[in-house]
């Protein structure tokens, strides 16, 4: 949630280029953790995380 709050506080000229990138990166962290935890192969889990 901090990433979303930070992205709202960016200057207007930065918002359009950086906001989507920041938000996608923040979402990617959660998705990678979920994917890594769902794997049964521990070696692959480490690579994903």
mmCIF file with all atom_site columns, C-alpha atoms in Angstrom:
data_model
loop_
_atom_site.group_PDB
_atom_site.id
_atom_site.type_symbol
_atom_site.label_atom_id
_atom_site.label_alt_id
_atom_site.label_comp_id
_atom_site.label_asym_id
_atom_site.label_entity_id
_atom_site.label_seq_id
_atom_site.pdbx_PDB_ins_code
_atom_site.Cartn_x
_atom_site.Cartn_y
_atom_site.Cartn_z
_atom_site.occupancy
_atom_site.B_iso_or_equiv
_atom_site.pdbx_formal_charge
_atom_site.auth_seq_id
_atom_site.auth_comp_id
_atom_site.auth_asym_id
_atom_site.auth_atom_id
_atom_site.pdbx_PDB_model_num
ATOM 1  C CA . UNK A 1 1  ? 0.000  0.000   0.000   1.00 0.00 ? 1  UNK A CA 1
ATOM 2  C CA . UNK A 1 2  ? 2.925  2.315   0.582   1.00 0.00 ? 2  UNK A CA 1
ATOM 3  C CA . UNK A 1 3  ? 3.770  2.142   -3.125  1.00 0.00 ? 3  UNK A CA 1
ATOM 4  C CA . UNK A 1 4  ? 0.302  3.343   -4.053  1.00 0.00 ? 4  UNK A CA 1
ATOM 5  C CA . UNK A 1 5  ? 0.509  6.204   -1.571  1.00 0.00 ? 5  UNK A CA 1
ATOM 6  C CA . UNK A 1 6  ? 3.937  7.168   -2.875  1.00 0.00 ? 6  UNK A CA 1
ATOM 7  C CA . UNK A 1 7  ? 2.780  7.077   -6.477  1.00 0.00 ? 7  UNK A CA 1
ATOM 8  C CA . UNK A 1 8  ? -0.058 9.496   -5.682  1.00 0.00 ? 8  UNK A CA 1
ATOM 9  C CA . UNK A 1 9  ? 2.397  12.021  -4.269  1.00 0.00 ? 9  UNK A CA 1
ATOM 10 C CA . UNK A 1 10 ? 4.599  12.186  -7.390  1.00 0.00 ? 10 UNK A CA 1
ATOM 11 C CA . UNK A 1 11 ? 4.650  15.426  -9.393  1.00 0.00 ? 11 UNK A CA 1
ATOM 12 C CA . UNK A 1 12 ? 2.294  15.506  -12.384 1.00 0.00 ? 12 UNK A CA 1
ATOM 13 C CA . UNK A 1 13 ? 5.098  15.246  -14.939 1.00 0.00 ? 13 UNK A CA 1
ATOM 14 C CA . UNK A 1 14 ? 6.343  12.044  -13.276 1.00 0.00 ? 14 UNK A CA 1
ATOM 15 C CA . UNK A 1 15 ? 2.990  10.407  -12.662 1.00 0.00 ? 15 UNK A CA 1
ATOM 16 C CA . UNK A 1 16 ? 2.208  9.007   -16.068 1.00 0.00 ? 16 UNK A CA 1
ATOM 17 C CA . UNK A 1 17 ? 5.563  7.398   -16.685 1.00 0.00 ? 17 UNK A CA 1
ATOM 18 C CA . UNK A 1 18 ? 6.385  6.123   -13.220 1.00 0.00 ? 18 UNK A CA 1
ATOM 19 C CA . UNK A 1 19 ? 3.055  5.375   -11.560 1.00 0.00 ? 19 UNK A CA 1
ATOM 20 C CA . UNK A 1 20 ? 2.208  2.338   -13.644 1.00 0.00 ? 20 UNK A CA 1
ATOM 21 C CA . UNK A 1 21 ? 5.737  0.988   -13.342 1.00 0.00 ? 21 UNK A CA 1
ATOM 22 C CA . UNK A 1 22 ? 5.768  1.380   -9.537  1.00 0.00 ? 22 UNK A CA 1
ATOM 23 C CA . UNK A 1 23 ? 2.352  -0.219  -9.178  1.00 0.00 ? 23 UNK A CA 1
ATOM 24 C CA . UNK A 1 24 ? 3.177  -3.145  -11.482 1.00 0.00 ? 24 UNK A CA 1
ATOM 25 C CA . UNK A 1 25 ? 6.408  -3.791  -9.569  1.00 0.00 ? 25 UNK A CA 1
ATOM 26 C CA . UNK A 1 26 ? 4.557  -3.767  -6.242  1.00 0.00 ? 26 UNK A CA 1
ATOM 27 C CA . UNK A 1 27 ? 1.966  -6.217  -7.551  1.00 0.00 ? 27 UNK A CA 1
ATOM 28 C CA . UNK A 1 28 ? 4.673  -8.426  -9.031  1.00 0.00 ? 28 UNK A CA 1
ATOM 29 C CA . UNK A 1 29 ? 6.231  -8.969  -5.595  1.00 0.00 ? 29 UNK A CA 1
ATOM 30 C CA . UNK A 1 30 ? 2.970  -10.356 -4.218  1.00 0.00 ? 30 UNK A CA 1
ATOM 31 C CA . UNK A 1 31 ? 2.349  -12.511 -7.261  1.00 0.00 ? 31 UNK A CA 1
ATOM 32 C CA . UNK A 1 32 ? 5.868  -13.980 -7.151  1.00 0.00 ? 32 UNK A CA 1
ATOM 33 C CA . UNK A 1 33 ? 5.493  -14.867 -3.471  1.00 0.00 ? 33 UNK A CA 1
ATOM 34 C CA . UNK A 1 34 ? 2.133  -16.537 -4.125  1.00 0.00 ? 34 UNK A CA 1
ATOM 35 C CA . UNK A 1 35 ? 3.523  -18.469 -7.076  1.00 0.00 ? 35 UNK A CA 1
ATOM 36 C CA . UNK A 1 36 ? 6.612  -19.543 -5.146  1.00 0.00 ? 36 UNK A CA 1
ATOM 37 C CA . UNK A 1 37 ? 4.544  -20.778 -2.219  1.00 0.00 ? 37 UNK A CA 1
ATOM 38 C CA . UNK A 1 38 ? 2.244  -22.767 -4.489  1.00 0.00 ? 38 UNK A CA 1
ATOM 39 C CA . UNK A 1 39 ? 5.133  -24.733 -6.003  1.00 0.00 ? 39 UNK A CA 1
ATOM 40 C CA . UNK A 1 40 ? 5.961  -28.121 -4.567  1.00 0.00 ? 40 UNK A CA 1
ATOM 41 C CA . UNK A 1 41 ? 9.521  -28.068 -5.883  1.00 0.00 ? 41 UNK A CA 1
ATOM 42 C CA . UNK A 1 42 ? 11.610 -26.140 -3.383  1.00 0.00 ? 42 UNK A CA 1
ATOM 43 C CA . UNK A 1 43 ? 14.480 -25.304 -5.742  1.00 0.00 ? 43 UNK A CA 1
ATOM 44 C CA . UNK A 1 44 ? 12.124 -23.649 -8.207  1.00 0.00 ? 44 UNK A CA 1
ATOM 45 C CA . UNK A 1 45 ? 10.472 -21.762 -5.334  1.00 0.00 ? 45 UNK A CA 1
ATOM 46 C CA . UNK A 1 46 ? 13.788 -20.159 -4.439  1.00 0.00 ? 46 UNK A CA 1
ATOM 47 C CA . UNK A 1 47 ? 14.347 -19.019 -8.021  1.00 0.00 ? 47 UNK A CA 1
ATOM 48 C CA . UNK A 1 48 ? 10.896 -17.440 -8.250  1.00 0.00 ? 48 UNK A CA 1
ATOM 49 C CA . UNK A 1 49 ? 11.326 -15.580 -4.985  1.00 0.00 ? 49 UNK A CA 1
#
